[in-house]
CSV table of C-alpha atoms in Angstrom, one decimal:
chain,number,residue,atom,x,y,z
N,21,MET,CA,-12.4,132.0,96.2
N,22,ALA,CA,-11.8,134.7,98.7
N,23,GLN,CA,-13.4,134.1,102.1
N,24,HIS,CA,-13.3,137.7,103.5
N,25,ASP,CA,-13.6,141.1,102.0
N,26,ASP,CA,-10.2,142.2,103.4
N,27,GLU,CA,-8.4,139.3,101.7
N,28,ALA,CA,-6.9,139.7,98.3
N,29,PRO,CA,-8.6,137.3,95.9
N,30,GLU,CA,-6.6,134.7,94.1
N,31,THR,CA,-5.9,134.9,90.4
N,32,GLY,CA,-9.1,133.8,88.5
N,33,SER,CA,-11.3,133.9,91.6
N,34,ALA,CA,-12.2,137.6,91.8
N,35,VAL,CA,-15.6,138.3,93.4
N,36,GLU,CA,-17.8,141.0,91.8
N,37,LYS,CA,-19.4,143.1,94.5
N,38,HIS,CA,-22.9,144.8,94.0
N,39,GLU,CA,-23.8,147.8,96.0
N,40,PRO,CA,-27.5,148.5,96.8
N,41,ARG,CA,-29.0,151.1,94.4
N,42,ARG,CA,-28.9,154.6,95.7
N,43,VAL,CA,-32.1,156.6,95.4
N,44,SER,CA,-31.9,160.3,95.3
N,45,ALA,CA,-34.1,162.1,97.8
N,46,GLY,CA,-35.5,164.1,95.0
N,47,THR,CA,-36.9,161.1,93.2
N,48,ALA,CA,-39.2,159.8,95.9
N,49,VAL,CA,-42.6,158.7,94.7
N,50,LEU,CA,-45.6,160.3,96.3
N,51,THR,CA,-49.0,158.6,96.4
N,52,THR,CA,-51.5,160.7,94.4
N,53,ASP,CA,-54.9,161.6,95.7
N,54,VAL,CA,-57.7,159.3,94.5
N,55,PHE,CA,-59.9,161.0,91.8
N,56,GLU,CA,-63.3,161.6,93.1
N,57,ASN,CA,-66.4,161.1,90.9
N,58,PRO,CA,-67.8,164.6,90.4
N,59,GLY,CA,-71.2,163.1,89.6
N,60,GLU,CA,-73.6,164.5,87.0
N,61,PRO,CA,-74.4,168.2,86.8
N,62,PRO,CA,-77.9,169.3,88.0
N,63,HIS,CA,-80.6,168.7,85.5
N,64,ARG,CA,-81.9,171.9,83.8
N,65,ASP,CA,-85.3,171.8,82.3
N,66,ARG,CA,-85.8,173.2,78.8
N,67,VAL,CA,-88.4,175.7,77.9
N,68,THR,CA,-90.3,173.0,76.1
N,69,ASP,CA,-90.3,170.8,79.2
N,70,ILE,CA,-92.2,173.4,81.3
N,71,ASP,CA,-94.2,175.4,78.7
N,72,PRO,CA,-96.8,173.5,76.7
N,73,ARG,CA,-97.0,176.3,74.2
N,74,ALA,CA,-93.3,176.2,73.6
N,75,GLU,CA,-93.6,172.4,73.1
N,76,LYS,CA,-96.3,172.8,70.5
N,77,ARG,CA,-94.3,175.5,68.8
N,78,ALA,CA,-91.3,173.3,68.6
N,79,GLU,CA,-93.4,170.5,67.1
N,80,ARG,CA,-94.6,172.8,64.4
N,81,GLN,CA,-91.1,173.9,63.7
N,82,VAL,CA,-89.9,170.3,63.3
N,83,SER,CA,-92.8,169.6,60.9
N,84,THR,CA,-92.0,172.7,58.9
N,85,TRP,CA,-88.5,171.5,58.3
N,86,PHE,CA,-89.7,168.1,57.2
N,87,PHE,CA,-92.3,169.7,54.8
N,88,LEU,CA,-89.5,172.0,53.5
N,89,SER,CA,-87.5,168.8,52.8
N,90,ILE,CA,-90.4,167.5,50.7
N,91,VAL,CA,-90.5,170.8,48.8
N,92,GLY,CA,-86.8,170.6,48.1
N,93,SER,CA,-86.9,167.1,46.8
N,94,ILE,CA,-89.8,167.9,44.5
N,95,ALA,CA,-88.1,171.1,43.4
N,96,ALA,CA,-85.0,169.1,42.4
N,97,ILE,CA,-87.1,166.9,40.1
N,98,GLY,CA,-88.8,170.0,38.7
N,99,ALA,CA,-85.4,171.6,38.1
N,100,TYR,CA,-84.1,168.6,36.3
N,101,VAL,CA,-87.0,168.7,33.9
N,102,ALA,CA,-87.3,172.5,33.6
N,103,PHE,CA,-83.5,173.0,32.8
N,104,PRO,CA,-82.5,170.1,30.5
N,105,ILE,CA,-78.9,169.7,29.4
N,106,THR,CA,-78.5,170.6,25.7
N,107,SER,CA,-75.6,169.2,23.8
N,108,GLY,CA,-72.9,171.9,23.2
N,109,ASP,CA,-74.5,174.4,25.5
N,110,SER,CA,-72.4,174.9,28.6
N,111,GLY,CA,-74.9,177.3,30.0
N,112,SER,CA,-77.6,174.6,30.2
N,113,VAL,CA,-75.2,172.4,32.2
N,114,ARG,CA,-74.6,175.2,34.7
N,115,LEU,CA,-78.3,176.0,35.2
N,116,ASN,CA,-79.2,172.3,35.5
N,117,ASN,CA,-76.4,171.6,38.1
N,118,LEU,CA,-77.2,174.8,40.0
N,119,PHE,CA,-81.0,174.3,40.5
N,120,LEU,CA,-80.8,170.5,40.8
N,121,GLY,CA,-78.1,170.9,43.5
N,122,LEU,CA,-80.0,173.5,45.3
N,123,GLY,CA,-83.1,171.3,45.4
N,124,ILE,CA,-81.3,168.2,46.6
N,125,ALA,CA,-79.4,170.3,49.2
N,126,LEU,CA,-82.6,171.8,50.5
N,127,GLY,CA,-84.2,168.3,50.8
N,128,LEU,CA,-81.3,166.7,52.6
N,129,LEU,CA,-80.4,169.7,54.8
N,130,SER,CA,-84.0,170.3,55.9
N,131,VAL,CA,-84.6,166.7,57.0
N,132,GLY,CA,-81.3,166.8,59.0
N,133,ILE,CA,-82.1,170.1,60.7
N,134,GLY,CA,-85.6,168.9,61.5
N,135,ALA,CA,-84.3,165.6,63.1
N,136,VAL,CA,-81.7,167.5,65.2
N,137,HIS,CA,-84.3,170.1,66.3
N,138,TRP,CA,-86.7,167.3,67.3
N,139,SER,CA,-84.1,165.6,69.4
N,140,LYS,CA,-83.0,168.9,71.0
N,141,THR,CA,-86.4,170.2,72.0
N,142,LEU,CA,-88.9,167.4,72.3
N,143,MET,CA,-87.1,164.2,73.1
N,144,PRO,CA,-86.1,163.4,76.7
N,145,ALA,CA,-83.1,165.4,77.9
N,146,ARG,CA,-82.1,163.6,81.1
N,147,GLU,CA,-78.5,162.6,81.7
N,148,ILE,CA,-77.7,158.8,81.6
N,149,THR,CA,-74.5,156.9,82.6
N,150,GLU,CA,-74.1,153.4,81.1
N,151,MET,CA,-71.5,150.9,82.2
N,152,ARG,CA,-69.6,148.9,79.6
N,153,HIS,CA,-70.7,145.4,79.0
N,154,SER,CA,-70.0,142.5,76.6
N,155,THR,CA,-71.0,142.8,73.0
N,156,ARG,CA,-73.7,140.3,73.1
N,157,GLY,CA,-76.0,140.3,76.0
N,158,THR,CA,-77.9,137.5,77.6
N,159,ASP,CA,-81.4,136.6,76.4
N,160,GLU,CA,-82.8,138.6,79.3
N,161,THR,CA,-80.8,141.6,78.2
N,162,ARG,CA,-81.9,141.2,74.6
N,163,GLY,CA,-85.4,141.0,75.7
N,164,LYS,CA,-84.9,144.2,77.7
N,165,ALA,CA,-83.7,145.9,74.5
N,166,VAL,CA,-87.2,145.4,73.1
N,167,GLU,CA,-88.6,147.2,76.1
N,168,VAL,CA,-86.1,150.0,75.6
N,169,PHE,CA,-87.2,150.5,72.0
N,170,ALA,CA,-90.8,150.6,73.2
N,171,LEU,CA,-89.8,153.1,75.8
N,172,GLY,CA,-87.9,155.2,73.3
N,173,ASN,CA,-91.0,155.3,71.1
N,174,GLN,CA,-93.1,156.4,74.1
N,175,GLU,CA,-90.6,159.1,75.2
N,176,SER,CA,-89.8,160.5,71.7
N,177,GLY,CA,-93.5,160.7,70.9
N,178,PHE,CA,-93.1,159.2,67.5
N,179,GLY,CA,-96.2,157.1,68.0
N,180,ARG,CA,-98.4,159.9,69.3
N,181,ARG,CA,-97.0,163.0,67.5
N,182,ALA,CA,-98.9,162.3,64.3
N,183,LEU,CA,-97.9,165.6,62.7
N,184,ILE,CA,-94.1,165.0,63.1
N,185,ARG,CA,-94.4,161.3,62.3
N,186,ASN,CA,-96.3,161.9,59.0
N,187,SER,CA,-94.1,164.8,57.9
N,188,LEU,CA,-91.0,162.8,58.6
N,189,ILE,CA,-92.2,159.8,56.6
N,190,GLY,CA,-93.1,162.2,53.8
N,191,ALA,CA,-89.7,163.7,53.8
N,192,LEU,CA,-87.9,160.3,53.8
N,193,VAL,CA,-90.1,159.1,51.0
N,194,ALA,CA,-89.5,162.3,48.9
N,195,THR,CA,-85.7,162.5,49.6
N,196,PRO,CA,-84.6,159.6,47.3
N,197,LEU,CA,-87.0,160.7,44.4
N,198,PRO,CA,-84.4,162.9,42.7
N,199,ALA,CA,-81.9,160.1,42.7
N,200,VAL,CA,-84.6,157.8,41.2
N,201,VAL,CA,-85.3,160.3,38.4
N,202,LEU,CA,-81.6,160.9,37.7
N,203,PHE,CA,-80.6,157.2,37.5
N,204,ARG,CA,-83.7,156.3,35.5
N,205,ASP,CA,-82.8,158.9,32.9
N,206,LEU,CA,-79.4,157.2,32.4
N,207,ALA,CA,-81.2,154.3,30.8
N,208,PRO,CA,-82.4,154.4,27.1
N,209,ALA,CA,-85.9,155.8,26.7
N,210,GLU,CA,-86.8,152.9,24.5
N,211,ASP,CA,-86.8,149.2,25.3
N,212,PRO,CA,-83.1,148.2,26.2
N,213,ASN,CA,-83.7,144.8,24.7
N,214,GLU,CA,-84.5,146.3,21.3
N,215,VAL,CA,-81.6,148.8,21.5
N,216,LEU,CA,-79.0,146.1,22.3
N,217,ARG,CA,-80.3,143.4,20.1
N,218,HIS,CA,-80.1,145.2,16.7
N,219,THR,CA,-77.1,146.9,15.1
N,220,LEU,CA,-76.5,148.7,11.8
N,221,TRP,CA,-75.6,145.5,10.0
N,222,GLU,CA,-78.2,144.4,7.4
N,223,GLU,CA,-78.4,142.2,4.3
N,224,GLY,CA,-76.1,143.4,1.5
N,225,MET,CA,-74.2,146.0,3.6
N,226,HIS,CA,-70.5,146.2,2.7
N,227,LEU,CA,-67.8,145.5,5.3
N,228,THR,CA,-65.4,148.5,5.4
N,229,ARG,CA,-62.1,149.2,7.2
N,230,ASP,CA,-62.1,151.1,10.5
N,231,PRO,CA,-61.7,154.1,10.4
N,232,SER,CA,-61.2,154.8,6.7
N,233,GLY,CA,-64.5,153.3,5.5
N,234,ALA,CA,-62.8,151.6,2.5
N,235,ARG,CA,-64.6,148.5,1.2
N,236,ILE,CA,-62.8,145.1,1.7
N,237,LYS,CA,-62.4,142.6,-1.1
N,238,ALA,CA,-62.1,138.9,-0.2
N,239,SER,CA,-58.8,138.8,-2.0
N,240,ASP,CA,-57.4,141.4,0.3
N,241,VAL,CA,-57.8,139.2,3.4
N,242,THR,CA,-54.8,136.9,3.5
N,243,LEU,CA,-54.2,134.0,5.8
N,244,GLY,CA,-53.3,135.2,9.3
N,245,SER,CA,-54.4,138.7,8.7
N,246,VAL,CA,-57.0,140.6,10.8
N,247,PHE,CA,-59.2,143.5,9.8
N,248,HIS,CA,-61.0,145.9,12.1
N,249,VAL,CA,-64.4,146.4,10.4
N,250,ILE,CA,-67.3,148.8,10.6
N,251,PRO,CA,-70.6,149.0,8.6
N,252,GLU,CA,-70.4,151.1,5.4
N,253,ASN,CA,-73.0,153.6,6.6
N,254,LEU,CA,-71.6,154.1,10.1
N,255,ASN,CA,-70.2,157.5,9.5
N,256,GLU,CA,-73.6,158.7,8.4
N,257,SER,CA,-75.2,157.6,11.7
N,258,GLU,CA,-76.6,160.3,14.0
N,259,HIS,CA,-75.2,158.3,17.0
N,260,LEU,CA,-71.9,157.3,15.6
N,261,LEU,CA,-70.2,156.2,18.9
N,262,GLU,CA,-73.2,154.3,20.2
N,263,GLU,CA,-73.7,152.4,17.0
N,264,LYS,CA,-70.0,151.7,16.6
N,265,ALA,CA,-69.9,150.2,20.1
N,266,LYS,CA,-72.4,147.6,18.9
N,267,ALA,CA,-71.5,147.0,15.3
N,268,ALA,CA,-67.6,146.8,15.4
N,269,VAL,CA,-66.3,143.5,13.9
N,270,LEU,CA,-63.1,141.6,13.6
N,271,LEU,CA,-62.4,139.9,10.2
N,272,MET,CA,-59.9,137.0,9.9
N,273,ARG,CA,-59.0,134.4,7.4
N,274,LEU,CA,-58.0,130.8,8.3
N,275,LYS,CA,-57.6,127.7,6.4
N,276,PRO,CA,-61.1,126.3,5.7
N,277,GLU,CA,-60.0,122.9,7.1
N,278,ASP,CA,-59.1,124.6,10.5
N,279,LEU,CA,-62.6,125.8,11.1
N,280,ASN,CA,-65.0,123.6,13.0
N,281,ILE,CA,-68.3,124.9,11.5
N,282,PRO,CA,-71.5,124.0,13.5
N,283,GLU,CA,-74.6,122.9,11.8
N,284,GLY,CA,-76.6,125.8,10.3
N,285,ARG,CA,-73.6,128.1,9.9
N,286,GLU,CA,-72.0,126.4,6.8
N,287,ASP,CA,-72.6,129.5,4.6
N,288,TRP,CA,-71.8,132.2,7.3
N,289,GLN,CA,-68.1,132.3,6.1
N,290,TYR,CA,-66.4,132.6,2.8
N,291,ASP,CA,-63.4,130.5,1.9
N,292,GLY,CA,-62.1,130.5,5.5
N,293,ILE,CA,-63.0,134.2,6.1
N,294,VAL,CA,-65.0,134.7,9.3
N,295,ALA,CA,-66.3,137.8,11.1
N,296,TYR,CA,-67.1,138.1,14.8
N,297,SER,CA,-68.2,140.8,17.0
N,298,LYS,CA,-65.4,142.9,18.5
N,299,ILE,CA,-67.4,143.5,21.8
N,300,CYS,CA,-66.4,141.2,24.6
N,301,THR,CA,-69.3,139.2,26.2
N,302,HIS,CA,-67.9,139.9,29.7
N,303,VAL,CA,-68.2,143.7,30.2
N,304,GLY,CA,-68.1,145.0,26.7
N,305,CYS,CA,-64.4,145.8,26.2
N,306,PRO,CA,-63.0,145.8,22.6
N,307,VAL,CA,-61.4,142.4,21.7
N,308,ALA,CA,-58.5,143.6,19.7
N,309,LEU,CA,-55.6,141.1,20.1
N,310,TYR,CA,-55.3,138.2,17.6
N,311,GLU,CA,-52.7,135.4,17.9
N,312,GLN,CA,-52.0,134.1,14.4
N,313,GLN,CA,-50.5,130.8,15.4
N,314,THR,CA,-53.1,129.8,17.9
N,315,HIS,CA,-56.1,131.6,16.3
N,316,HIS,CA,-57.0,133.1,19.6
N,317,LEU,CA,-58.7,136.4,20.2
N,318,LEU,CA,-57.9,138.1,23.5
N,319,CYS,CA,-59.7,140.8,25.5
N,320,PRO,CA,-57.1,143.1,27.1
N,321,CYS,CA,-59.4,144.1,29.9
N,322,HIS,CA,-59.8,140.9,31.8
N,323,GLN,CA,-57.9,138.4,29.6
N,324,SER,CA,-61.0,136.5,28.3
N,325,THR,CA,-59.7,134.3,25.4
N,326,PHE,CA,-61.8,133.1,22.4
N,327,ASP,CA,-61.0,130.3,20.0
N,328,VAL,CA,-61.7,131.4,16.4
N,329,THR,CA,-61.4,127.8,15.1
N,330,ASN,CA,-64.3,126.8,17.4
N,331,ASN,CA,-66.8,129.6,16.7
N,332,CYS,CA,-65.1,131.9,19.2
N,333,GLU,CA,-65.9,129.7,22.2
N,334,VAL,CA,-64.5,130.9,25.5
N,335,ILE,CA,-61.4,129.0,26.5
N,336,PHE,CA,-60.1,131.3,29.3
N,337,GLY,CA,-61.2,134.2,31.4
N,338,PRO,CA,-64.5,135.5,32.9
N,339,ALA,CA,-66.5,135.7,29.7
N,340,LYS,CA,-69.4,133.2,29.7
N,341,ARG,CA,-70.6,133.3,26.1
N,342,PRO,CA,-68.8,133.1,22.7
N,343,LEU,CA,-68.5,136.2,20.5
N,344,PRO,CA,-71.5,136.5,18.2
N,345,GLN,CA,-70.7,135.7,14.5
N,346,LEU,CA,-71.7,138.0,11.6
N,347,PRO,CA,-72.8,136.0,8.6
N,348,ILE,CA,-70.9,137.3,5.5
N,349,ALA,CA,-70.8,136.6,1.8
N,350,VAL,CA,-69.2,138.1,-1.4
N,351,ASP,CA,-71.0,140.3,-3.9
N,352,ALA,CA,-70.6,140.2,-7.7
N,353,ASP,CA,-67.6,142.5,-7.5
N,354,GLY,CA,-65.7,140.4,-4.9
N,355,TYR,CA,-66.4,142.7,-2.0
N,356,LEU,CA,-67.4,141.3,1.4
N,357,VAL,CA,-71.0,142.0,2.5
N,358,ALA,CA,-73.2,141.0,5.5
N,359,GLN,CA,-75.9,138.5,5.0
N,360,SER,CA,-77.9,139.9,7.9
N,361,ASP,CA,-77.5,141.4,11.3
N,362,PHE,CA,-76.1,139.4,14.2
N,363,HIS,CA,-78.5,136.6,15.2
N,364,GLU,CA,-78.1,137.4,18.9
N,365,PRO,CA,-77.4,140.5,21.0
N,366,VAL,CA,-73.8,141.6,21.1
N,367,GLY,CA,-71.8,142.5,24.2
N,368,PRO,CA,-72.4,141.6,27.9
N,369,SER,CA,-75.4,139.7,29.1
N,370,PHE,CA,-78.4,141.6,30.3
N,371,TRP,CA,-81.6,140.6,32.0
N,372,GLU,CA,-83.9,141.1,29.0
N,373,ARG,CA,-81.7,139.0,26.7
N,374,ALA,CA,-84.0,136.0,26.8
N,375,LYS,CA,-87.1,138.0,25.7
């Protein structure tokens, strides 16, 4: 290794020299001035802070907005009743949406304007600076929070301004009423239990193909086949889609020895021909996939699987109940007919089911 800078280094022993970094005079760092806290601006009193008459006037204005909110909510309900939607009349839809929307908008907008006007004119307007702190305070701090709420009640006047308090409560009570009326009107006018428990099927009604309505002979149903079935009088129903959603049936034929028939259902099938509701007991999707080899019915929505050989018991998926069975028989001409309606409600479970 070289001992001096003026000596030539030996082969394989070169020394790498590092010069100190040169800094340009134009890149010198200057210390910035410390930012001074400007403080808070001088407090300016509002008119309502110095004039009792202006304070009283503002209180009446806030209450007026709250009362106007009540009027808007009630008007929305009145509009919904006064302008009903008529099937096939687009004009009735426009009128209903227009006046219902105006009423709801007035109710929501008025309570919002009233709350903002209250905070701007009557609640304390002093400037406050709060330091950041941990998310959960100590027990002492949490106890202090209770005092803050009490102080807020005192300063806002919520406890002593009866006119504002009562009108606000009235507005908040009235605001959700249109939603209650709208959502309630979505439910059937009659008892849901009766609506869902009964279908068009009755004793002696012929099973027909969907959608042609052709009657089905027992001899037409071969082993491994599946028929999509509707009641014979379905197309004459005033509410065709609603009734079809409850009465749709799947018809299949298995070998009689493959069926595990429970007690009391011995005569619900005919020579291996069985009929089950097409409506899944999970959320009501149509069960339309049949596996010939396994005799399984599958719901395409959430993959619930029902075993036809074991009375359509659930063997997979989220469904909790087997598909209801339709008792069937054969008339004198060899056509398949229903013995009665389903003995239990079809489709998903509902809270009145046990009534």
